[in-house]
Amino acid sequence: MFNQDDLEFKNKILETIIDTAYEWIVVVDHQGKIVYINHNYCEFLEVNREEVIGTHVTEVIENSRMHIVVQTGEEEIGSPHYIKGNYMIANRIPIHSDNKIIGAVGAVIFRDTKALNKMNTHIKSVMSQLQTYIEDWQENNGAKYTLNDIKTESRQILELKEKVKNIASGDISVLIRGESGTGKELFAHSIHQLSERSKKPFIKINCGAIPEHLLESELFGYEEGAFTGAKKGGKKGKFVLADGGTIFLDEVGDMPLHMQIKLLRVLQEKEVEPVGGLNPIPVDVRVIAATNRPLEQMIVEERFREDLFYRINVIPFTIPPLRERPEDIIPLTKYFIERASKRTGKRITAIDDEVINILQVHQWPGNLRELENVIEAAIHLTVGEKIEIHSLPDYLVDDPKLLIGQKSLKEIIEDTEKRVITKTLHKYNNDKQLAAKALGISKSSMYEKLKKLNLEI
């Protein structure tokens, strides 16, 4: 029988508490060697506690960062930990004594990210209605982005950000031009945020996404009884909702001609006429428009009004495509990785050099949007903490331009042929006859190519 003052008695109590109060816990010394690990963690790792005490933590726990916390002295709270094929959530805290780091304690607080999501389910259900109101307000009354959201090291984009600061304070119309995915909307939001109208509504409307027969009522509203199905009491249009603030006309080049005439009148007269209305409604709005269309050519083809063009193109504003600012590719990649990692719970700490080369060579016809989608997909396909070439979409990896300047034309052709044959064989479960038929070659030609390319299977 132990005396309550006995040290061994107290240690037994403490050990029992730790073993039952925490799912998994480990303690390391200043060298990263395990000095304590609880029973539950040992069971999960399938190790003997007595045998692992004194062993370096990296030899016992997959992808452990405990030794790193000891070195940096920085705590890691709610950190994803990939172990045994799943992501868990862990806390890692350095242990200090006399202003020195003498070790660290780590605890798994959720066995997987699903457990964390499950805990949030009730809160999410309670908050869902409020979130709907918040999103509706953001959509109709507030800009979400600022200049800080535009990540760049490009001189061209930095100059555009300075231009935003210079023009934001006025009420002058702005036309933002650029290819799809270059970030036109971010600049529109930023202009509003820096303007004197920032406390007033920011209303966005995609002129190309709304059916032509509904566009007028969306922009200018309608009176009760204006048409079959009209709401009782009518409906306010986007221009009225934006009164005092800013209206962002995205894809303005897709607006039909008859609507261009009505938009021009609103800009000139500063008033709108709701569908079915008798009295015009005065509005005070700043117009920011955006397009990826060649408006000058459309004017020649009489598909866009010249007078409207000059009305909205007071301040020309062109965003260069990503291929013209390659210095932004890697910083944007790192930014998208950081953002997607937080959202998915995956920890990505490195990018393979071959992946970086592919990202830099690709022409990015979809610009920032395409890059973000590629990174998002790569993170989901990555096993471990490093993005490697097998995590990238096939169309990037198979791009022959990657080899220009590195290999001869003959070698590029052989590499491309090798990839195509390999993928075709994989698709047809290594049936050479079916693969040959799919490629439009004879079975004998297939065997010749397999031998030539060292693809004997």
Short mmCIF file of C-alpha atoms in Angstrom, two decimals:
data_model
loop_
_atom_site.label_atom_id
_atom_site.label_comp_id
_atom_site.label_asym_id
_atom_site.label_seq_id
_atom_site.Cartn_x
_atom_site.Cartn_y
_atom_site.Cartn_z
CA MET A 1 0.00 0.00 0.00
CA PHE A 2 1.47 3.35 -1.10
CA ASN A 3 1.57 6.40 1.08
CA GLN A 4 -0.06 9.43 -0.58
CA ASP A 5 3.20 11.35 -0.16
CA ASP A 6 5.16 8.62 -1.93
CA LEU A 7 6.67 9.82 -5.28
CA GLU A 8 6.00 6.51 -7.00
CA PHE A 9 2.35 6.70 -5.93
CA LYS A 10 2.02 10.16 -7.44
CA ASN A 11 3.74 9.07 -10.64
CA LYS A 12 1.29 6.16 -11.00
CA ILE A 13 -1.65 8.53 -10.61
CA LEU A 14 -0.21 10.94 -13.19
CA GLU A 15 0.51 8.13 -15.66
CA THR A 16 -3.02 6.75 -15.29
CA ILE A 17 -4.51 10.19 -15.87
CA ILE A 18 -2.43 10.76 -19.00
CA ASP A 19 -3.20 7.30 -20.36
CA THR A 20 -6.96 7.84 -19.99
CA ALA A 21 -7.34 11.59 -20.50
CA TYR A 22 -5.63 11.72 -23.89
CA GLU A 23 -6.09 9.47 -26.91
CA TRP A 24 -2.45 9.59 -27.99
CA ILE A 25 0.40 11.48 -26.36
CA VAL A 26 4.19 11.46 -26.70
CA VAL A 27 6.98 13.38 -24.92
CA VAL A 28 10.51 13.84 -26.32
CA ASP A 29 13.68 15.30 -24.83
CA HIS A 30 15.87 18.06 -26.29
CA GLN A 31 17.40 15.57 -28.76
CA GLY A 32 14.04 14.37 -30.04
CA LYS A 33 14.26 11.04 -28.23
CA ILE A 34 11.09 9.57 -26.72
CA VAL A 35 10.95 9.79 -22.92
CA TYR A 36 7.24 8.96 -22.61
CA ILE A 37 4.49 7.61 -24.88
CA ASN A 38 1.08 6.53 -23.61
CA HIS A 39 -0.48 3.10 -23.96
CA ASN A 40 -3.13 4.08 -26.55
CA TYR A 41 -0.52 5.56 -28.89
CA CYS A 42 1.63 2.42 -28.60
CA GLU A 43 -1.35 0.25 -29.46
CA PHE A 44 -2.08 2.32 -32.57
CA LEU A 45 1.58 2.28 -33.66
CA GLU A 46 1.85 -1.44 -32.81
CA VAL A 47 5.02 -0.93 -30.76
CA ASN A 48 6.23 -1.96 -27.32
CA ARG A 49 6.48 1.02 -24.97
CA GLU A 50 9.60 -0.21 -23.17
CA GLU A 51 11.37 -0.79 -26.48
CA VAL A 52 10.72 2.66 -27.98
CA ILE A 53 11.65 4.72 -24.92
CA GLY A 54 15.00 6.33 -25.75
CA THR A 55 14.48 5.91 -29.52
CA HIS A 56 14.45 8.97 -31.78
CA VAL A 57 10.84 9.92 -32.46
CA THR A 58 11.27 9.79 -36.27
CA GLU A 59 12.03 6.07 -36.02
CA VAL A 60 8.74 5.38 -34.25
CA ILE A 61 6.17 7.92 -35.51
CA GLU A 62 5.67 8.42 -39.24
CA ASN A 63 6.16 12.04 -40.46
CA SER A 64 6.75 13.23 -36.88
CA ARG A 65 7.64 16.89 -36.32
CA MET A 66 8.35 16.64 -32.60
CA HIS A 67 12.11 16.95 -33.11
CA ILE A 68 11.53 20.05 -35.27
CA VAL A 69 9.46 21.70 -32.52
CA VAL A 70 12.33 21.06 -30.10
CA GLN A 71 14.71 22.78 -32.52
CA THR A 72 12.53 25.78 -33.39
CA GLY A 73 10.82 26.27 -30.06
CA GLU A 74 7.62 27.11 -31.93
CA GLU A 75 4.38 25.42 -30.92
CA GLU A 76 2.17 23.85 -33.59
CA ILE A 77 -1.52 23.95 -32.75
CA GLY A 78 -4.13 22.03 -34.76
CA SER A 79 -1.46 20.79 -37.17
CA PRO A 80 -2.31 18.09 -39.76
CA HIS A 81 -0.28 14.89 -39.30
CA TYR A 82 -0.27 12.27 -42.06
CA ILE A 83 0.13 8.85 -40.48
CA LYS A 84 -0.88 5.37 -41.58
CA GLY A 85 -2.73 6.66 -44.63
CA ASN A 86 -4.80 9.32 -42.89
CA TYR A 87 -4.55 12.92 -41.76
CA MET A 88 -4.91 13.51 -38.03
CA ILE A 89 -4.93 16.73 -36.05
CA ALA A 90 -2.19 17.19 -33.45
CA ASN A 91 -0.81 19.77 -31.02
CA ARG A 92 2.96 19.99 -30.44
CA ILE A 93 4.18 22.15 -27.56
CA PRO A 94 7.84 22.84 -26.59
CA ILE A 95 8.76 22.34 -22.91
CA HIS A 96 10.80 25.17 -21.36
CA SER A 97 12.91 25.21 -18.20
CA ASP A 98 15.20 28.06 -17.13
CA ASN A 99 14.68 29.71 -20.53
CA LYS A 100 15.88 26.57 -22.32
CA ILE A 101 13.95 24.06 -24.40
CA ILE A 102 14.29 20.70 -22.71
CA GLY A 103 11.80 18.76 -24.80
CA ALA A 104 8.32 18.78 -26.30
CA VAL A 105 4.94 17.17 -25.74
CA GLY A 106 2.66 16.11 -28.58
CA ALA A 107 -0.98 15.06 -28.45
CA VAL A 108 -3.29 13.83 -31.20
CA ILE A 109 -6.56 15.65 -30.57
CA PHE A 110 -8.51 14.22 -33.52
CA ARG A 111 -7.77 10.82 -34.98
CA ASP A 112 -8.72 12.10 -38.44
CA THR A 113 -10.05 15.24 -40.07
CA LYS A 114 -13.48 13.55 -40.29
CA ALA A 115 -13.69 13.63 -36.49
CA LEU A 116 -13.00 17.35 -36.56
CA ASN A 117 -15.68 17.87 -39.20
CA LYS A 118 -18.13 15.76 -37.21
CA MET A 119 -17.65 17.99 -34.17
CA ASN A 120 -18.50 20.99 -36.30
CA THR A 121 -21.65 19.46 -37.80
CA HIS A 122 -24.03 20.71 -35.14
CA ILE A 123 -22.52 24.19 -35.13
CA LYS A 124 -22.66 24.31 -38.93
CA SER A 125 -26.33 23.35 -38.95
CA VAL A 126 -27.16 26.08 -36.45
CA MET A 127 -25.10 28.64 -38.36
CA SER A 128 -26.26 27.66 -41.86
CA GLN A 129 -29.17 30.09 -41.96
CA LEU A 130 -27.02 32.95 -40.67
CA GLN A 131 -24.33 32.03 -43.21
CA THR A 132 -26.92 32.28 -45.97
CA TYR A 133 -27.72 35.83 -44.89
CA ILE A 134 -24.00 36.68 -44.70
CA GLU A 135 -23.32 35.33 -48.19
CA ASP A 136 -26.34 37.13 -49.57
CA TRP A 137 -25.13 40.40 -48.05
CA GLN A 138 -21.63 39.89 -49.46
CA GLU A 139 -23.04 39.11 -52.88
CA ASN A 140 -25.32 42.13 -52.98
CA ASN A 141 -23.77 44.70 -50.68
CA GLY A 142 -20.07 44.17 -50.20
CA ALA A 143 -16.79 43.67 -51.98
CA LYS A 144 -14.81 40.71 -50.67
CA TYR A 145 -11.33 41.40 -52.05
CA THR A 146 -8.70 44.08 -51.57
CA LEU A 147 -5.33 44.84 -53.16
CA ASN A 148 -3.74 42.58 -50.53
CA ASP A 149 -5.49 39.62 -52.16
CA ILE A 150 -3.66 40.28 -55.43
CA LYS A 151 -0.41 38.33 -54.96
CA THR A 152 2.35 39.33 -57.36
CA GLU A 153 6.02 39.98 -57.95
CA SER A 154 5.39 41.22 -61.48
CA ARG A 155 6.29 44.80 -62.29
CA GLN A 156 3.22 45.03 -64.56
CA ILE A 157 0.77 43.98 -61.85
CA LEU A 158 2.50 46.15 -59.23
CA GLU A 159 2.00 49.12 -61.57
CA LEU A 160 -1.68 48.24 -61.98
CA LYS A 161 -2.07 48.12 -58.20
CA GLU A 162 -0.61 51.62 -58.02
CA LYS A 163 -3.00 52.68 -60.77
CA VAL A 164 -5.91 51.39 -58.67
CA LYS A 165 -4.80 53.65 -55.82
CA ASN A 166 -4.72 56.65 -58.17
CA ILE A 167 -8.13 56.14 -59.78
CA ALA A 168 -10.14 54.64 -56.91
CA SER A 169 -11.17 57.90 -55.28
CA GLY A 170 -12.97 59.29 -58.35
CA ASP A 171 -16.35 58.39 -59.83
CA ILE A 172 -14.98 57.84 -63.31
CA SER A 173 -15.96 54.67 -65.19
CA VAL A 174 -13.36 51.92 -65.54
CA LEU A 175 -13.12 49.15 -68.13
CA ILE A 176 -10.97 46.20 -66.98
CA ARG A 177 -9.76 44.02 -69.82
CA GLY A 178 -7.92 40.74 -69.82
CA GLU A 179 -8.19 37.06 -70.64
CA SER A 180 -10.42 34.78 -68.64
CA GLY A 181 -8.93 33.92 -65.26
CA THR A 182 -6.51 36.86 -64.98
CA GLY A 183 -8.19 38.33 -61.89
CA LYS A 184 -10.38 41.11 -63.31
CA GLU A 185 -12.91 40.76 -60.50
CA LEU A 186 -10.23 41.17 -57.82
CA PHE A 187 -9.26 44.52 -59.29
CA ALA A 188 -12.91 45.62 -59.49
CA HIS A 189 -13.42 44.81 -55.80
CA SER A 190 -10.19 46.61 -54.91
CA ILE A 191 -11.22 49.79 -56.72
CA HIS A 192 -14.48 49.87 -54.79
CA GLN A 193 -12.77 49.14 -51.47
CA LEU A 194 -10.44 52.12 -51.88
CA SER A 195 -13.13 54.50 -53.12
CA GLU A 196 -15.28 56.88 -51.12
CA ARG A 197 -18.17 54.55 -51.95
CA SER A 198 -16.63 51.65 -50.00
CA LYS A 199 -19.30 51.81 -47.27
CA LYS A 200 -22.04 51.59 -49.89
CA PRO A 201 -23.15 48.52 -51.89
CA PHE A 202 -20.93 46.72 -54.38
CA ILE A 203 -23.23 44.92 -56.81
CA LYS A 204 -21.93 42.40 -59.33
CA ILE A 205 -23.81 41.14 -62.37
CA ASN A 206 -22.51 38.75 -65.01
CA CYS A 207 -23.96 40.02 -68.27
CA GLY A 208 -23.15 36.79 -70.09
CA ALA A 209 -24.69 34.43 -67.54
CA ILE A 210 -28.21 35.88 -67.44
CA PRO A 211 -30.69 34.90 -70.20
CA GLU A 212 -31.30 37.80 -72.59
CA HIS A 213 -35.02 38.05 -71.79
CA LEU A 214 -34.27 38.43 -68.07
CA LEU A 215 -31.32 40.81 -68.28
CA GLU A 216 -33.39 44.00 -68.43
CA SER A 217 -35.45 43.15 -65.34
CA GLU A 218 -32.28 42.10 -63.49
CA LEU A 219 -30.51 45.37 -64.27
CA PHE A 220 -33.40 47.79 -63.96
CA GLY A 221 -36.07 45.93 -61.97
CA TYR A 222 -39.78 45.69 -62.68
CA GLU A 223 -43.13 46.91 -61.36
CA GLU A 224 -45.88 44.68 -60.01
CA GLY A 225 -47.85 43.10 -62.84
CA ALA A 226 -45.23 44.02 -65.46
CA PHE A 227 -45.35 40.49 -66.88
CA THR A 228 -46.68 37.03 -66.10
CA GLY A 229 -44.94 35.67 -63.02
CA ALA A 230 -43.82 39.08 -61.74
CA LYS A 231 -43.54 39.22 -57.95
CA LYS A 232 -46.13 41.07 -55.96
CA GLY A 233 -44.78 44.51 -55.21
CA GLY A 234 -42.27 44.28 -58.06
CA LYS A 235 -38.51 43.92 -57.76
CA LYS A 236 -35.62 46.35 -57.47
CA GLY A 237 -32.99 46.12 -60.20
CA LYS A 238 -29.25 45.91 -59.66
CA PHE A 239 -28.75 49.60 -60.44
CA VAL A 240 -31.20 50.64 -57.75
CA LEU A 241 -29.62 48.22 -55.27
CA ALA A 242 -26.21 49.73 -56.08
CA ASP A 243 -27.39 53.31 -55.51
CA GLY A 244 -24.62 55.26 -53.81
CA GLY A 245 -22.13 52.49 -54.47
CA THR A 246 -20.59 50.59 -57.37
CA ILE A 247 -22.00 48.26 -59.99
CA PHE A 248 -19.64 45.75 -61.58
CA LEU A 249 -20.75 44.67 -65.06
CA ASP A 250 -18.74 41.52 -65.70
CA GLU A 251 -18.56 40.16 -69.27
CA VAL A 252 -20.06 43.40 -70.60
CA GLY A 253 -19.01 42.36 -74.11
CA ASP A 254 -21.69 39.63 -74.01
CA MET A 255 -24.52 42.13 -73.55
CA PRO A 256 -27.03 42.14 -76.46
CA LEU A 257 -27.27 45.30 -78.57
CA HIS A 258 -30.74 46.36 -77.44
CA MET A 259 -29.57 46.23 -73.82
CA GLN A 260 -26.44 48.22 -74.68
CA ILE A 261 -28.73 51.07 -75.80
CA LYS A 262 -30.62 51.01 -72.49
CA LEU A 263 -27.40 50.82 -70.47
CA LEU A 264 -26.02 53.84 -72.34
CA ARG A 265 -29.12 55.84 -71.44
CA VAL A 266 -28.74 54.95 -67.75
CA LEU A 267 -25.12 56.10 -67.79
CA GLN A 268 -26.00 59.34 -69.56
CA GLU A 269 -29.21 60.25 -67.71
CA LYS A 270 -28.31 58.65 -64.34
CA GLU A 271 -31.77 57.17 -64.01
CA VAL A 272 -33.44 53.82 -64.68
CA GLU A 273 -36.89 52.81 -65.85
CA PRO A 274 -38.14 49.55 -64.33
CA VAL A 275 -39.93 47.18 -66.68
CA GLY A 276 -43.59 48.21 -66.67
CA GLY A 277 -42.79 51.42 -64.80
CA LEU A 278 -43.99 54.90 -65.73
CA ASN A 279 -41.59 57.04 -63.72
CA PRO A 280 -37.80 56.87 -63.96
CA ILE A 281 -35.80 56.32 -60.76
CA PRO A 282 -32.66 58.44 -60.21
CA VAL A 283 -29.53 56.44 -59.38
CA ASP A 284 -26.02 57.40 -58.33
CA VAL A 285 -23.65 54.58 -59.21
CA ARG A 286 -20.10 54.12 -60.34
CA VAL A 287 -19.71 51.66 -63.20
CA ILE A 288 -16.83 49.22 -63.42
CA ALA A 289 -17.03 46.94 -66.45
CA ALA A 290 -14.91 43.96 -67.44
CA THR A 291 -14.51 41.88 -70.57
CA ASN A 292 -12.23 39.44 -72.34
CA ARG A 293 -13.79 40.29 -75.71
CA PRO A 294 -12.09 42.31 -78.52
CA LEU A 295 -14.50 45.25 -78.27
CA GLU A 296 -12.84 47.28 -81.04
CA GLN A 297 -13.35 44.42 -83.50
CA MET A 298 -16.92 43.98 -82.26
CA ILE A 299 -17.56 47.67 -82.96
CA VAL A 300 -16.40 47.18 -86.56
CA GLU A 301 -18.71 44.16 -86.81
CA GLU A 302 -21.54 46.25 -85.27
CA ARG A 303 -21.88 43.89 -82.30
CA PHE A 304 -20.92 46.50 -79.71
CA ARG A 305 -21.94 50.16 -79.65
CA GLU A 306 -19.11 52.60 -80.16
CA ASP A 307 -20.74 55.29 -77.97
CA LEU A 308 -21.10 52.82 -75.08
CA PHE A 309 -17.48 51.76 -75.50
CA TYR A 310 -16.23 55.31 -75.06
CA ARG A 311 -18.60 55.82 -72.13
CA ILE A 312 -17.22 52.86 -70.14
CA ASN A 313 -13.62 52.97 -71.42
CA VAL A 314 -12.71 56.27 -69.75
CA ILE A 315 -9.84 54.59 -67.86
CA PRO A 316 -8.40 51.68 -69.87
CA PHE A 317 -7.14 48.95 -67.59
CA THR A 318 -5.56 45.80 -69.07
CA ILE A 319 -4.37 42.85 -66.99
CA PRO A 320 -1.59 40.84 -68.68
CA PRO A 321 -1.98 37.05 -68.92
CA LEU A 322 0.07 34.81 -66.65
CA ARG A 323 2.34 33.69 -69.50
CA GLU A 324 3.57 37.29 -69.82
CA ARG A 325 4.53 37.48 -66.15
CA PRO A 326 6.25 34.15 -65.42
CA GLU A 327 7.83 35.59 -62.27
CA ASP A 328 4.38 35.28 -60.65
CA ILE A 329 3.98 31.54 -61.26
CA ILE A 330 5.97 30.23 -58.27
CA PRO A 331 4.76 32.86 -55.71
CA LEU A 332 1.16 32.21 -56.79
CA THR A 333 1.76 28.46 -56.61
CA LYS A 334 2.97 28.76 -53.02
CA TYR A 335 0.01 30.99 -52.15
CA PHE A 336 -2.51 28.56 -53.65
CA ILE A 337 -0.81 25.64 -51.84
CA GLU A 338 -1.03 27.45 -48.52
CA ARG A 339 -4.68 28.33 -49.03
CA ALA A 340 -5.71 24.87 -50.26
CA SER A 341 -3.74 23.17 -47.47
CA LYS A 342 -5.68 25.08 -44.83
CA ARG A 343 -8.95 24.14 -46.48
CA THR A 344 -8.15 20.44 -46.98
CA GLY A 345 -6.12 19.84 -43.82
CA LYS A 346 -3.15 18.54 -45.79
CA ARG A 347 0.39 19.67 -45.01
CA ILE A 348 2.46 20.38 -48.12
CA THR A 349 6.02 21.48 -47.39
CA ALA A 350 7.84 21.09 -50.72
CA ILE A 351 7.50 21.00 -54.51
CA ASP A 352 9.62 18.75 -56.69
CA ASP A 353 12.03 20.63 -59.02
CA GLU A 354 10.56 18.83 -62.03
CA VAL A 355 7.10 20.08 -61.07
CA ILE A 356 8.40 23.66 -60.83
CA ASN A 357 9.92 23.31 -64.30
CA ILE A 358 6.60 22.11 -65.74
CA LEU A 359 4.68 24.97 -64.12
CA GLN A 360 7.14 27.52 -65.51
CA VAL A 361 7.08 26.15 -69.06
CA HIS A 362 3.29 25.77 -69.40
CA GLN A 363 1.54 28.67 -71.18
CA TRP A 364 -1.48 28.83 -68.80
CA PRO A 365 -4.31 29.67 -71.23
CA GLY A 366 -6.65 29.64 -68.21
CA ASN A 367 -4.32 31.96 -66.29
CA LEU A 368 -4.59 32.18 -62.47
CA ARG A 369 -7.80 30.18 -62.41
CA GLU A 370 -6.16 27.29 -64.25
CA LEU A 371 -3.09 27.42 -61.99
CA GLU A 372 -5.25 27.37 -58.86
CA ASN A 373 -7.25 24.40 -60.17
CA VAL A 374 -4.05 22.50 -61.01
CA ILE A 375 -2.64 23.10 -57.51
CA GLU A 376 -5.94 22.12 -55.89
CA ALA A 377 -5.98 18.84 -57.82
CA ALA A 378 -2.29 18.17 -57.12
CA ILE A 379 -2.77 18.59 -53.37
CA HIS A 380 -5.62 16.07 -53.36
CA LEU A 381 -3.51 13.60 -55.36
CA THR A 382 -0.33 14.06 -53.32
CA VAL A 383 0.63 11.39 -50.80
CA GLY A 384 2.98 12.82 -48.21
CA GLU A 385 4.14 16.42 -47.90
CA LYS A 386 5.78 16.96 -51.31
CA ILE A 387 4.04 17.66 -54.62
CA GLU A 388 5.63 15.43 -57.24
CA ILE A 389 5.13 15.04 -60.97
CA HIS A 390 2.65 12.16 -60.66
CA SER A 391 0.25 14.49 -58.83
CA LEU A 392 -0.10 16.83 -61.83
CA PRO A 393 -2.81 16.53 -64.51
CA ASP A 394 -1.76 14.45 -67.52
CA TYR A 395 -2.09 17.31 -69.98
CA LEU A 396 0.68 19.20 -68.17
CA VAL A 397 3.07 16.27 -67.85
CA ASP A 398 2.59 15.14 -71.47
CA ASP A 399 3.25 18.58 -72.97
CA PRO A 400 6.10 18.12 -75.55
CA LYS A 401 7.14 21.77 -75.06
CA LEU A 402 8.67 20.72 -71.75
CA LEU A 403 11.48 19.01 -73.62
CA ILE A 404 12.31 21.78 -76.10
CA GLY A 405 15.89 22.89 -75.61
CA GLN A 406 16.64 19.83 -73.50
CA LYS A 407 16.32 17.07 -76.10
CA SER A 408 16.54 16.70 -79.86
CA LEU A 409 13.42 16.49 -82.02
CA LYS A 410 14.00 12.74 -82.44
CA GLU A 411 14.19 12.25 -78.66
CA ILE A 412 11.06 14.35 -78.07
CA ILE A 413 9.12 12.30 -80.63
CA GLU A 414 10.32 9.04 -79.05
CA ASP A 415 9.41 10.22 -75.54
CA THR A 416 5.93 11.27 -76.69
CA GLU A 417 5.41 8.00 -78.56
CA LYS A 418 6.53 6.06 -75.49
CA ARG A 419 4.05 7.85 -73.20
CA VAL A 420 1.15 7.36 -75.64
CA ILE A 421 1.83 3.64 -76.10
CA THR A 422 2.28 3.09 -72.36
CA LYS A 423 -1.02 4.80 -71.56
CA THR A 424 -2.85 2.93 -74.34
CA LEU A 425 -1.57 -0.42 -73.11
CA HIS A 426 -2.62 0.47 -69.58
CA LYS A 427 -6.10 1.43 -70.82
CA TYR A 428 -6.52 -1.94 -72.57
CA ASN A 429 -4.98 -4.01 -69.73
CA ASN A 430 -1.80 -4.71 -71.75
CA ASP A 431 -3.74 -6.26 -74.65
CA LYS A 432 -1.34 -5.40 -77.48
CA GLN A 433 -3.81 -6.22 -80.25
CA LEU A 434 -6.51 -3.89 -78.86
CA ALA A 435 -3.92 -1.19 -78.15
CA ALA A 436 -2.56 -1.44 -81.70
CA LYS A 437 -6.08 -1.17 -83.12
CA ALA A 438 -6.81 1.90 -80.98
CA LEU A 439 -3.62 3.55 -82.25
CA GLY A 440 -4.31 2.64 -85.87
CA ILE A 441 -1.23 0.44 -86.33
CA SER A 442 -0.72 -3.26 -86.99
CA LYS A 443 0.07 -5.73 -84.26
CA SER A 444 3.52 -6.34 -85.77
CA SER A 445 4.21 -2.60 -85.75
CA MET A 446 3.21 -2.51 -82.12
CA TYR A 447 5.75 -5.21 -81.25
CA GLU A 448 8.44 -3.39 -83.23
CA LYS A 449 7.78 -0.16 -81.34
CA LEU A 450 7.74 -1.94 -77.97
CA LYS A 451 11.14 -3.42 -78.74
CA LYS A 452 12.55 -0.16 -80.11
CA LEU A 453 11.33 1.87 -77.11
CA ASN A 454 12.32 -0.78 -74.54
CA LEU A 455 8.71 -1.31 -73.56
CA GLU A 456 8.59 -5.07 -73.68
CA ILE A 457 5.79 -6.15 -71.34
#
